[in-house]
PDB file of C-alpha atoms and ligand atoms in Angstrom:
ATOM      1  CA  MET H   1     -19.968  14.484  -5.436  1.00 90.00           C
ATOM      2  CA  LEU H   2     -16.709  12.536  -4.809  1.00 98.00           C
ATOM      3  CA  THR H   3     -16.836   9.252  -6.144  1.00 98.00           C
ATOM      4  CA  LEU H   4     -14.377   5.986  -5.157  1.00 98.00           C
ATOM      5  CA  TYR H   5     -13.552   3.365  -7.213  1.00 98.00           C
ATOM      6  CA  HIS H   6     -11.870   1.134  -5.261  1.00 98.00           C
ATOM      7  CA  GLY H   7     -11.214  -2.536  -3.732  1.00 98.00           C
ATOM      8  CA  ASN H   8     -12.063  -4.082  -0.855  1.00 97.00           C
ATOM      9  CA  THR H   9      -8.094  -5.688   0.551  1.00 95.00           C
ATOM     10  CA  SER H  10      -6.095  -3.642  -2.037  1.00 98.00           C
ATOM     11  CA  VAL H  11      -3.835  -1.258   0.083  1.00 98.00           C
ATOM     12  CA  CYS H  12      -3.169   2.293  -2.218  1.00 98.00           C
ATOM     13  CA  SER H  13      -7.726   2.379  -1.734  1.00 98.00           C
ATOM     14  CA  ALA H  14      -7.558   2.451   1.587  1.00 98.00           C
ATOM     15  CA  LYS H  15      -4.332   4.381   1.463  1.00 98.00           C
ATOM     16  CA  VAL H  16      -7.387   6.670  -0.130  1.00 98.00           C
ATOM     17  CA  ARG H  17      -9.513   5.612   1.731  1.00 98.00           C
ATOM     18  CA  ILE H  18      -8.342   6.816   5.120  1.00 98.00           C
ATOM     19  CA  GLY H  19      -7.543   9.995   3.933  1.00 98.00           C
ATOM     20  CA  LEU H  20     -11.365  10.777   3.320  1.00 98.00           C
ATOM     21  CA  ALA H  21     -12.048   9.858   6.651  1.00 98.00           C
ATOM     22  CA  GLU H  22      -9.404  11.858   7.952  1.00 98.00           C
ATOM     23  CA  LYS H  23     -11.259  14.776   6.155  1.00 98.00           C
ATOM     24  CA  ARG H  24     -14.727  13.490   7.001  1.00 98.00           C
ATOM     25  CA  LEU H  25     -15.729  13.951   3.839  1.00 98.00           C
ATOM     26  CA  GLU H  26     -18.492  12.806   1.967  1.00 97.00           C
ATOM     27  CA  TRP H  27     -17.588  10.243  -1.258  1.00 98.00           C
ATOM     28  CA  ASP H  28     -19.366   7.445  -2.501  1.00 98.00           C
ATOM     29  CA  GLY H  29     -17.324   3.762  -3.281  1.00 98.00           C
ATOM     30  CA  VAL H  30     -17.523   1.344  -6.838  1.00 98.00           C
ATOM     31  CA  LEU H  31     -16.421  -1.488  -6.281  1.00 98.00           C
ATOM     32  CA  LEU H  32     -13.896  -3.661  -7.872  1.00 98.00           C
ATOM     33  CA  ASN H  33     -13.444  -7.281  -7.239  1.00 97.00           C
ATOM     34  CA  LEU H  34      -9.774  -7.085  -8.441  1.00 96.00           C
ATOM     35  CA  ALA H  35      -9.856 -10.896  -7.933  1.00 92.00           C
ATOM     36  CA  LYS H  36     -12.286 -11.259 -10.625  1.00 94.00           C
ATOM     37  CA  ASN H  37      -9.930  -8.312 -13.084  1.00 95.00           C
ATOM     38  CA  GLU H  38     -13.793  -5.537 -12.294  1.00 97.00           C
ATOM     39  CA  GLN H  39     -10.547  -3.363 -13.272  1.00 97.00           C
ATOM     40  CA  ASN H  40      -9.304  -4.307 -16.891  1.00 96.00           C
ATOM     41  CA  ASP H  41     -13.289  -3.816 -17.421  1.00 96.00           C
ATOM     42  CA  PRO H  42     -13.345  -1.657 -20.560  1.00 96.00           C
ATOM     43  CA  ALA H  43     -15.243   0.383 -18.652  1.00 97.00           C
ATOM     44  CA  TYR H  44     -13.239   1.270 -16.211  1.00 98.00           C
ATOM     45  CA  LEU H  45      -9.798   1.178 -18.849  1.00 97.00           C
ATOM     46  CA  LYS H  46     -11.861   4.377 -19.961  1.00 98.00           C
ATOM     47  CA  LEU H  47     -11.380   6.059 -16.101  1.00 98.00           C
ATOM     48  CA  ASN H  48      -7.796   4.584 -15.716  1.00 98.00           C
ATOM     49  CA  PRO H  49      -6.067   3.116 -17.805  1.00 97.00           C
ATOM     50  CA  ASN H  50      -3.367   1.542 -16.340  1.00 96.00           C
ATOM     51  CA  GLY H  51      -6.295  -0.927 -14.635  1.00 97.00           C
ATOM     52  CA  VAL H  52      -5.476  -0.398 -11.680  1.00 98.00           C
ATOM     53  CA  VAL H  53      -7.770   0.714  -8.850  1.00 98.00           C
ATOM     54  CA  PRO H  54      -7.941   4.125  -7.143  1.00 98.00           C
ATOM     55  CA  THR H  55      -9.190   6.772  -8.978  1.00 98.00           C
ATOM     56  CA  LEU H  56     -11.801   9.631  -8.505  1.00 98.00           C
ATOM     57  CA  VAL H  57     -14.504  10.815  -9.571  1.00 98.00           C
ATOM     58  CA  ASP H  58     -15.189  14.372  -8.526  1.00 98.00           C
ATOM     59  CA  ASP H  59     -17.945  16.113 -11.647  1.00 97.00           C
ATOM     60  CA  ASP H  60     -16.303  16.346 -14.748  1.00 97.00           C
ATOM     61  CA  LEU H  61     -11.847  15.528 -13.445  1.00 98.00           C
ATOM     62  CA  ILE H  62     -11.159  11.867 -13.102  1.00 98.00           C
ATOM     63  CA  VAL H  63      -7.738  10.980 -10.903  1.00 98.00           C
ATOM     64  CA  VAL H  64      -4.928   8.863 -10.873  1.00 98.00           C
ATOM     65  CA  GLU H  65      -2.639   7.888  -8.423  1.00 98.00           C
ATOM     66  CA  SER H  66      -2.932   7.556  -4.573  1.00 98.00           C
ATOM     67  CA  SER H  67      -1.687  10.425  -3.214  1.00 98.00           C
ATOM     68  CA  VAL H  68      -1.819  12.721  -6.529  1.00 98.00           C
ATOM     69  CA  ILE H  69      -6.198  11.722  -5.289  1.00 98.00           C
ATOM     70  CA  LEU H  70      -4.848  12.148  -1.280  1.00 98.00           C
ATOM     71  CA  GLU H  71      -3.045  15.526  -1.553  1.00 98.00           C
ATOM     72  CA  TYR H  72      -6.352  16.727  -3.932  1.00 98.00           C
ATOM     73  CA  VAL H  73      -8.459  14.851  -1.300  1.00 98.00           C
ATOM     74  CA  ASP H  74      -6.664  17.514   1.480  1.00 98.00           C
ATOM     75  CA  GLU H  75      -6.996  20.410  -0.745  1.00 98.00           C
ATOM     76  CA  LEU H  76     -11.161  20.400  -0.764  1.00 98.00           C
ATOM     77  CA  SER H  77     -11.595  20.920   3.019  1.00 97.00           C
ATOM     78  CA  ALA H  78      -9.492  24.209   4.319  1.00 97.00           C
ATOM     79  CA  GLU H  79     -10.755  21.919   7.796  1.00 96.00           C
ATOM     80  CA  ASN H  80      -8.813  18.911   9.154  1.00 97.00           C
ATOM     81  CA  PRO H  81      -5.804  20.093   6.813  1.00 98.00           C
ATOM     82  CA  LEU H  82      -3.585  16.817   6.801  1.00 98.00           C
ATOM     83  CA  MET H  83      -0.186  18.249   4.552  1.00 98.00           C
ATOM     84  CA  PRO H  84       1.741  20.776   7.331  1.00 97.00           C
ATOM     85  CA  ALA H  85       1.689  24.006   6.737  1.00 95.00           C
ATOM     86  CA  ASP H  86       5.679  24.748   7.306  1.00 95.00           C
ATOM     87  CA  ARG H  87       6.831  25.407   3.436  1.00 97.00           C
ATOM     88  CA  LYS H  88       9.569  22.872   4.315  1.00 97.00           C
ATOM     89  CA  ALA H  89       7.898  19.819   5.155  1.00 96.00           C
ATOM     90  CA  ARG H  90       5.539  20.219   2.289  1.00 97.00           C
ATOM     91  CA  ALA H  91       8.838  20.334   0.845  1.00 98.00           C
ATOM     92  CA  ARG H  92       9.103  16.461   2.755  1.00 97.00           C
ATOM     93  CA  THR H  93       6.403  15.712   2.433  1.00 98.00           C
ATOM     94  CA  ARG H  94       5.503  15.364  -1.464  1.00 98.00           C
ATOM     95  CA  VAL H  95       8.827  13.059  -1.406  1.00 98.00           C
ATOM     96  CA  TRP H  96       7.886  11.140   0.360  1.00 98.00           C
ATOM     97  CA  LEU H  97       4.172  10.862  -1.122  1.00 98.00           C
ATOM     98  CA  THR H  98       6.182  10.572  -4.617  1.00 98.00           C
ATOM     99  CA  ARG H  99       7.937   7.914  -2.846  1.00 98.00           C
ATOM    100  CA  CYS H 100       5.639   5.451  -2.047  1.00 98.00           C
ATOM    101  CA  ILE H 101       4.777   4.830  -6.399  1.00 98.00           C
ATOM    102  CA  ASP H 102       8.325   2.528  -5.192  1.00 98.00           C
ATOM    103  CA  ILE H 103       6.943   1.291  -1.988  1.00 98.00           C
ATOM    104  CA  HIS H 104       4.061   0.506  -3.546  1.00 98.00           C
ATOM    105  CA  ALA H 105       6.221  -1.885  -6.175  1.00 98.00           C
ATOM    106  CA  ALA H 106       7.438  -3.650  -3.218  1.00 98.00           C
ATOM    107  CA  ILE H 107       4.743  -4.364  -1.019  1.00 98.00           C
ATOM    108  CA  ASN H 108       2.764  -5.602  -4.179  1.00 98.00           C
ATOM    109  CA  THR H 109       6.353  -7.626  -4.675  1.00 98.00           C
ATOM    110  CA  MET H 110       5.990  -8.154  -0.344  1.00 98.00           C
ATOM    111  CA  THR H 111       2.421  -9.325  -1.931  1.00 98.00           C
ATOM    112  CA  PHE H 112       2.485 -11.527  -4.281  1.00 98.00           C
ATOM    113  CA  SER H 113       6.212 -13.714  -4.307  1.00 98.00           C
ATOM    114  CA  THR H 114       5.005 -14.742  -1.299  1.00 98.00           C
ATOM    115  CA  VAL H 115       1.351 -15.113   0.349  1.00 98.00           C
ATOM    116  CA  MET H 116      -1.292 -14.820  -2.639  1.00 98.00           C
ATOM    117  CA  ARG H 117       1.200 -15.994  -4.408  1.00 98.00           C
ATOM    118  CA  GLN H 118       0.687 -19.388  -2.471  1.00 98.00           C
ATOM    119  CA  GLN H 119      -3.553 -19.141  -2.747  1.00 97.00           C
ATOM    120  CA  ILE H 120      -3.435 -18.581  -5.726  1.00 97.00           C
ATOM    121  CA  LEU H 121      -0.496 -21.262  -7.438  1.00 98.00           C
ATOM    122  CA  ALA H 122      -2.560 -23.745  -4.951  1.00 97.00           C
ATOM    123  CA  SER H 123      -6.286 -22.288  -6.939  1.00 96.00           C
ATOM    124  CA  LYS H 124      -6.364 -22.052 -10.364  1.00 97.00           C
ATOM    125  CA  SER H 125      -4.533 -23.946 -13.392  1.00 97.00           C
ATOM    126  CA  ALA H 126      -1.717 -22.476 -15.493  1.00 97.00           C
ATOM    127  CA  GLU H 127      -4.030 -21.847 -17.923  1.00 97.00           C
ATOM    128  CA  GLU H 128      -6.063 -19.674 -15.710  1.00 97.00           C
ATOM    129  CA  ILE H 129      -3.807 -17.600 -13.597  1.00 97.00           C
ATOM    130  CA  GLU H 130      -1.859 -16.864 -17.892  1.00 97.00           C
ATOM    131  CA  ALA H 131      -5.874 -15.580 -19.179  1.00 96.00           C
ATOM    132  CA  SER H 132      -6.006 -13.521 -16.339  1.00 95.00           C
ATOM    133  CA  ILE H 133      -1.869 -11.538 -16.520  1.00 97.00           C
ATOM    134  CA  ALA H 134      -3.470 -11.384 -20.543  1.00 96.00           C
ATOM    135  CA  LYS H 135      -6.403  -9.226 -19.186  1.00 95.00           C
ATOM    136  CA  MET H 136      -3.667  -7.014 -17.236  1.00 96.00           C
ATOM    137  CA  ALA H 137      -3.491  -3.985 -19.414  1.00 95.00           C
ATOM    138  CA  ASN H 138      -0.303  -3.057 -18.694  1.00 96.00           C
ATOM    139  CA  PRO H 139       1.933  -4.994 -19.850  1.00 97.00           C
ATOM    140  CA  ALA H 140       4.777  -4.246 -17.638  1.00 97.00           C
ATOM    141  CA  THR H 141       2.666  -4.876 -14.384  1.00 96.00           C
ATOM    142  CA  ALA H 142       1.798  -8.710 -15.974  1.00 97.00           C
ATOM    143  CA  ALA H 143       5.284  -8.955 -16.791  1.00 98.00           C
ATOM    144  CA  LYS H 144       6.078  -8.061 -13.529  1.00 98.00           C
ATOM    145  CA  ARG H 145       2.793 -10.518 -12.718  1.00 98.00           C
ATOM    146  CA  ARG H 146       3.522 -12.893 -14.035  1.00 98.00           C
ATOM    147  CA  ASN H 147       7.986 -13.338 -13.105  1.00 98.00           C
ATOM    148  CA  LEU H 148       5.980 -13.250  -9.061  1.00 98.00           C
ATOM    149  CA  LEU H 149       4.400 -15.845  -9.928  1.00 98.00           C
ATOM    150  CA  GLU H 150       6.815 -17.995 -11.611  1.00 98.00           C
ATOM    151  CA  ASN H 151      10.280 -16.931  -9.312  1.00 98.00           C
ATOM    152  CA  GLY H 152       8.521 -16.388  -5.970  1.00 98.00           C
ATOM    153  CA  LEU H 153      11.024 -14.895  -3.261  1.00 98.00           C
ATOM    154  CA  ARG H 154      13.725 -16.195  -5.587  1.00 97.00           C
ATOM    155  CA  SER H 155      12.092 -12.952  -7.622  1.00 98.00           C
ATOM    156  CA  ALA H 156      14.590  -9.993  -8.360  1.00 97.00           C
ATOM    157  CA  GLU H 157      10.951  -7.689  -7.732  1.00 98.00           C
ATOM    158  CA  VAL H 158      12.046  -8.953  -4.264  1.00 98.00           C
ATOM    159  CA  MET H 159      16.157  -7.424  -3.982  1.00 97.00           C
ATOM    160  CA  ALA H 160      14.985  -4.932  -4.654  1.00 98.00           C
ATOM    161  CA  ALA H 161      11.575  -4.377  -2.863  1.00 98.00           C
ATOM    162  CA  PHE H 162      14.060  -5.093   0.420  1.00 98.00           C
ATOM    163  CA  PHE H 163      16.365  -2.270  -1.072  1.00 98.00           C
ATOM    164  CA  THR H 164      13.051   0.674  -0.902  1.00 98.00           C
ATOM    165  CA  LEU H 165      11.320  -1.071   2.537  1.00 98.00           C
ATOM    166  CA  ARG H 166      14.898  -0.634   4.242  1.00 97.00           C
ATOM    167  CA  ARG H 167      15.260   3.062   2.987  1.00 98.00           C
ATOM    168  CA  MET H 168      11.487   3.044   4.129  1.00 98.00           C
ATOM    169  CA  PHE H 169      11.492   1.925   7.356  1.00 98.00           C
ATOM    170  CA  ASP H 170      15.430   3.943   8.677  1.00 98.00           C
ATOM    171  CA  ASP H 171      13.211   6.775   7.798  1.00 98.00           C
ATOM    172  CA  MET H 172      10.365   6.091   9.540  1.00 98.00           C
ATOM    173  CA  GLN H 173      12.649   5.785  12.410  1.00 98.00           C
ATOM    174  CA  GLN H 174      14.947   8.504  12.143  1.00 98.00           C
ATOM    175  CA  ALA H 175      11.465  11.156  11.836  1.00 98.00           C
ATOM    176  CA  LEU H 176      10.027   9.104  14.418  1.00 98.00           C
ATOM    177  CA  GLU H 177      12.767   8.083  17.529  1.00 97.00           C
ATOM    178  CA  THR H 178      11.870  12.543  18.029  1.00 96.00           C
ATOM    179  CA  GLN H 179       8.274  12.837  18.126  1.00 97.00           C
ATOM    180  CA  PRO H 180       4.786  10.722  17.104  1.00 97.00           C
ATOM    181  CA  TRP H 181       4.422  11.164  13.509  1.00 98.00           C
ATOM    182  CA  LEU H 182       6.349  11.211  10.461  1.00 98.00           C
ATOM    183  CA  PHE H 183       6.033  16.124  10.868  1.00 96.00           C
ATOM    184  CA  GLY H 184       6.276  16.500  14.635  1.00 94.00           C
ATOM    185  CA  ALA H 185       3.174  16.494  16.674  1.00 95.00           C
ATOM    186  CA  GLN H 186       0.145  16.753  13.886  1.00 96.00           C
ATOM    187  CA  TYR H 187      -0.760  13.316  12.062  1.00 98.00           C
ATOM    188  CA  SER H 188      -0.270  14.332   8.629  1.00 97.00           C
ATOM    189  CA  LEU H 189      -0.727  13.409   5.152  1.00 98.00           C
ATOM    190  CA  ALA H 190       2.694  10.874   4.941  1.00 98.00           C
ATOM    191  CA  ASP H 191       1.374   9.122   7.824  1.00 98.00           C
ATOM    192  CA  THR H 192      -1.904   9.101   6.041  1.00 98.00           C
ATOM    193  CA  ALA H 193      -0.098   8.024   3.007  1.00 98.00           C
ATOM    194  CA  LEU H 194       2.177   5.339   4.452  1.00 98.00           C
ATOM    195  CA  LEU H 195      -0.530   3.538   7.110  1.00 98.00           C
ATOM    196  CA  ALA H 196      -1.423   1.159   4.463  1.00 98.00           C
ATOM    197  CA  TYR H 197       1.377   0.326   3.092  1.00 98.00           C
ATOM    198  CA  VAL H 198       2.634  -0.847   6.783  1.00 98.00           C
ATOM    199  CA  ASP H 199      -0.193  -2.180   8.114  1.00 98.00           C
ATOM    200  CA  ARG H 200      -0.150  -4.288   5.119  1.00 98.00           C
ATOM    201  CA  LEU H 201       3.479  -5.748   6.068  1.00 98.00           C
ATOM    202  CA  GLU H 202       1.936  -6.559   9.025  1.00 98.00           C
ATOM    203  CA  ARG H 203      -1.270  -8.462   7.834  1.00 98.00           C
ATOM    204  CA  LEU H 204       1.475 -10.733   5.860  1.00 98.00           C
ATOM    205  CA  GLY H 205       3.109 -11.304   9.130  1.00 98.00           C
ATOM    206  CA  MET H 206       6.639  -9.593   8.320  1.00 98.00           C
ATOM    207  CA  GLN H 207       6.521  -7.004  10.546  1.00 98.00           C
ATOM    208  CA  GLN H 208      10.315  -8.494  12.015  1.00 97.00           C
ATOM    209  CA  LEU H 209      11.795  -6.717   9.357  1.00 97.00           C
ATOM    210  CA  TRP H 210      10.937  -3.144  11.604  1.00 97.00           C
ATOM    211  CA  VAL H 211      10.801  -4.721  15.623  1.00 96.00           C
ATOM    212  CA  ASP H 212      14.522  -5.393  15.643  1.00 93.00           C
ATOM    213  CA  ARG H 213      16.785  -2.310  13.381  1.00 94.00           C
ATOM    214  CA  THR H 214      13.997   0.299  13.518  1.00 98.00           C
ATOM    215  CA  PRO H 215      10.801   0.041  16.611  1.00 98.00           C
ATOM    216  CA  ARG H 216       8.944   3.262  15.943  1.00 98.00           C
ATOM    217  CA  VAL H 217       7.681   2.207  13.180  1.00 98.00           C
ATOM    218  CA  GLY H 218       5.343  -0.901  14.627  1.00 98.00           C
ATOM    219  CA  ASP H 219       4.994   1.936  17.683  1.00 98.00           C
ATOM    220  CA  TRP H 220       4.023   4.234  14.810  1.00 98.00           C
ATOM    221  CA  LEU H 221       1.713   1.402  13.205  1.00 98.00           C
ATOM    222  CA  ALA H 222      -0.208   1.276  16.599  1.00 98.00           C
ATOM    223  CA  ALA H 223      -0.553   5.177  17.412  1.00 98.00           C
ATOM    224  CA  SER H 224      -1.106   4.955  13.278  1.00 98.00           C
ATOM    225  CA  ARG H 225      -4.996   1.542  13.558  1.00 98.00           C
ATOM    226  CA  SER H 226      -6.101   3.345  17.071  1.00 98.00           C
ATOM    227  CA  ARG H 227      -7.837   6.661  14.857  1.00 98.00           C
ATOM    228  CA  PRO H 228     -11.122   6.889  13.715  1.00 98.00           C
ATOM    229  CA  SER H 229     -10.444   6.973  10.452  1.00 98.00           C
ATOM    230  CA  PHE H 230      -8.025   3.429  10.434  1.00 98.00           C
ATOM    231  CA  ALA H 231     -11.443   1.528  11.710  1.00 98.00           C
ATOM    232  CA  ALA H 232     -13.177   4.010   8.653  1.00 98.00           C
ATOM    233  CA  ALA H 233     -10.818   2.456   5.877  1.00 98.00           C
ATOM    234  CA  TYR H 234     -10.996  -0.787   7.297  1.00 98.00           C
ATOM    235  CA  ASP H 235     -13.757  -2.247   8.631  1.00 98.00           C
ATOM    236  CA  PRO H 236     -16.202  -2.800   6.655  1.00 97.00           C
ATOM    237  CA  TYR H 237     -14.395  -4.152   3.331  1.00 98.00           C
ATOM    238  CA  ILE H 238     -11.601  -7.326   5.079  1.00 96.00           C
ATOM    239  CA  ASP H 239     -12.856 -10.048   5.670  1.00 96.00           C
ATOM    240  CA  PRO H 240     -11.915 -11.593   9.068  1.00 97.00           C
ATOM    241  CA  GLN H 241     -12.111 -15.202   7.248  1.00 97.00           C
ATOM    242  CA  ALA H 242      -9.385 -14.192   4.290  1.00 96.00           C
ATOM    243  CA  ASP H 243      -8.021 -12.011   6.686  1.00 97.00           C
ATOM    244  CA  ALA H 244      -6.794 -15.285   9.501  1.00 98.00           C
ATOM    245  CA  LYS H 245      -6.245 -16.583   5.230  1.00 97.00           C
ATOM    246  CA  MET H 246      -3.154 -13.841   4.867  1.00 98.00           C
ATOM    247  CA  ARG H 247      -2.024 -14.057   7.878  1.00 98.00           C
ATOM    248  CA  ALA H 248      -1.216 -18.514   8.662  1.00 98.00           C
ATOM    249  CA  GLY H 249      -0.081 -18.067   4.824  1.00 98.00           C
ATOM    250  CA  GLY H 250       2.762 -15.740   6.012  1.00 98.00           C
ATOM    251  CA  ASP H 251       3.953 -16.732   9.075  1.00 97.00           C
ATOM    252  CA  ALA H 252       4.343 -19.115   7.445  1.00 98.00           C
ATOM    253  CA  LEU H 253       6.086 -18.362   4.837  1.00 98.00           C
ATOM    254  CA  TRP H 254       8.538 -16.351   7.349  1.00 98.00           C
ATOM    255  CA  PRO H 255      11.428 -17.982   7.223  1.00 98.00           C
ATOM    256  CA  ASP H 256      11.912 -17.723   3.267  1.00 98.00           C
ATOM    257  CA  VAL H 257      10.950 -14.036   4.395  1.00 98.00           C
ATOM    258  CA  LYS H 258      14.063 -13.963   6.605  1.00 97.00           C
ATOM    259  CA  ARG H 259      16.730 -15.912   4.739  1.00 97.00           C
ATOM    260  CA  GLN H 260      16.656 -13.694   2.181  1.00 97.00           C
ATOM    261  CA  TRP H 261      15.885 -10.366   4.330  1.00 96.00           C
ATOM    262  CA  ASP H 262      18.882 -11.770   5.796  1.00 95.00           C
ATOM    263  CA  ARG H 263      20.578 -11.898   2.184  1.00 95.00           C
ATOM    264  CA  PHE H 264      20.000  -8.293   1.846  1.00 95.00           C
ATOM    265  CA  ILE H 265      21.055  -7.471   4.366  1.00 92.00           C
ATOM    266  CA  ALA H 266      23.827  -9.319   5.463  1.00 93.00           C
ATOM    267  CA  ALA H 267      25.076  -7.107   1.953  1.00 91.00           C
ATOM    268  CA  ARG H 268      24.568  -3.752   2.419  1.00 83.00           C
TER     269      ARG H 268
HETATM  270  N1  LIG I   1       0.411   3.276  -8.355  1.00 63.05           N
HETATM  271  C1  LIG I   1      -0.204   3.037  -9.129  1.00 63.05           C
HETATM  272  C2  LIG I   1      -0.711   1.864  -7.633  1.00 63.05           C
HETATM  273  C3  LIG I   1      -2.111   0.859  -8.065  1.00 63.05           C
HETATM  274  C4  LIG I   1      -2.182  -0.280  -8.272  1.00 63.05           C
HETATM  275  O1  LIG I   1      -1.257  -1.227  -8.572  1.00 63.05           O
HETATM  276  N2  LIG I   1      -3.444  -0.775  -7.693  1.00 63.05           N
HETATM  277  C5  LIG I   1      -3.138  -2.066  -7.330  1.00 63.05           C
HETATM  278  C6  LIG I   1      -4.442  -2.500  -6.012  1.00 63.05           C
HETATM  279  S1  LIG I   1      -3.773  -1.733  -4.887  1.00 63.05           S
HETATM  280  C7  LIG I   1      -4.375  -2.539  -8.530  1.00 63.05           C
HETATM  281  O2  LIG I   1      -5.635  -2.123  -8.693  1.00 63.05           O
HETATM  282  N3  LIG I   1      -3.637  -3.668  -8.855  1.00 63.05           N
HETATM  283  C8  LIG I   1      -4.670  -4.284 -10.080  1.00 63.05           C
HETATM  284  C9  LIG I   1      -3.741  -5.851 -10.187  1.00 63.05           C
HETATM  285  O3  LIG I   1      -2.912  -6.041  -9.617  1.00 63.05           O
HETATM  286  O4  LIG I   1      -5.032  -5.836 -11.291  1.00 63.05           O
HETATM  287  C10 LIG I   1      -1.480   3.620  -6.772  1.00 63.05           C
HETATM  288  O5  LIG I   1      -1.664   4.047  -6.117  1.00 63.05           O
HETATM  289  O6  LIG I   1      -2.671   4.541  -7.000  1.00 63.05           O
END
């Protein structure tokens, strides 16, 4: 039996849950409370030394990195294949899967420089914040979190995130101009891999990032969300109140995000 260590609202956990649902595979879940830092408990760090979710365990095999997990999950059965059959499309899919490392970092930046930053600063003292950051296993992740909480949208991380996201939107738009999914008529691994990231941006109230320049991204998001795999991956895990709070926080911060985005686009 597969065991997935995951988090309710974690984007890369949702990404794997979507893949498991698309493949219609049985799995056991171990939910970690990220706000309580359970991802940095010594027992979990033995599975995932970076102190992050998701982690998939299949008997004696431990798989980390959500894109690697997705590809592994796809290979577990020949039914409902997500990897395209065409060799070039497979190579292009793997490029998207590799880009997901940067894309995840960009989504983390947009989350913790805006809504999560506000929620954390409003609910925790400086000492509590520092104690929580000090528990993070990976010093690079801890330094980034400290930077985002200190600087918000002024952080240089935000421009790096915009660079990654603009490329993602542009490449998605180009692919989706002539076809419903990234690799044609068939929903595939690349669609599965990107959905949770674009979904998070929408929950952060940032849909205007694509509405004018790359509108096919919005159509693709709506079509992806209408698949049963999306409901399976999200409905049991999303707290509607927390979700509404995230959207309201994002809407309030949108003018600040837009100002930075416009500055970024103008400089290109
Ligand atoms: N590149 C990794 C990123 C994993 C990651 O950063 N996961 C986040 C949740 S989406 C996490 O566990 N964060 C814990 C923390 O920030 O302390 C992957 O795709 O699996």
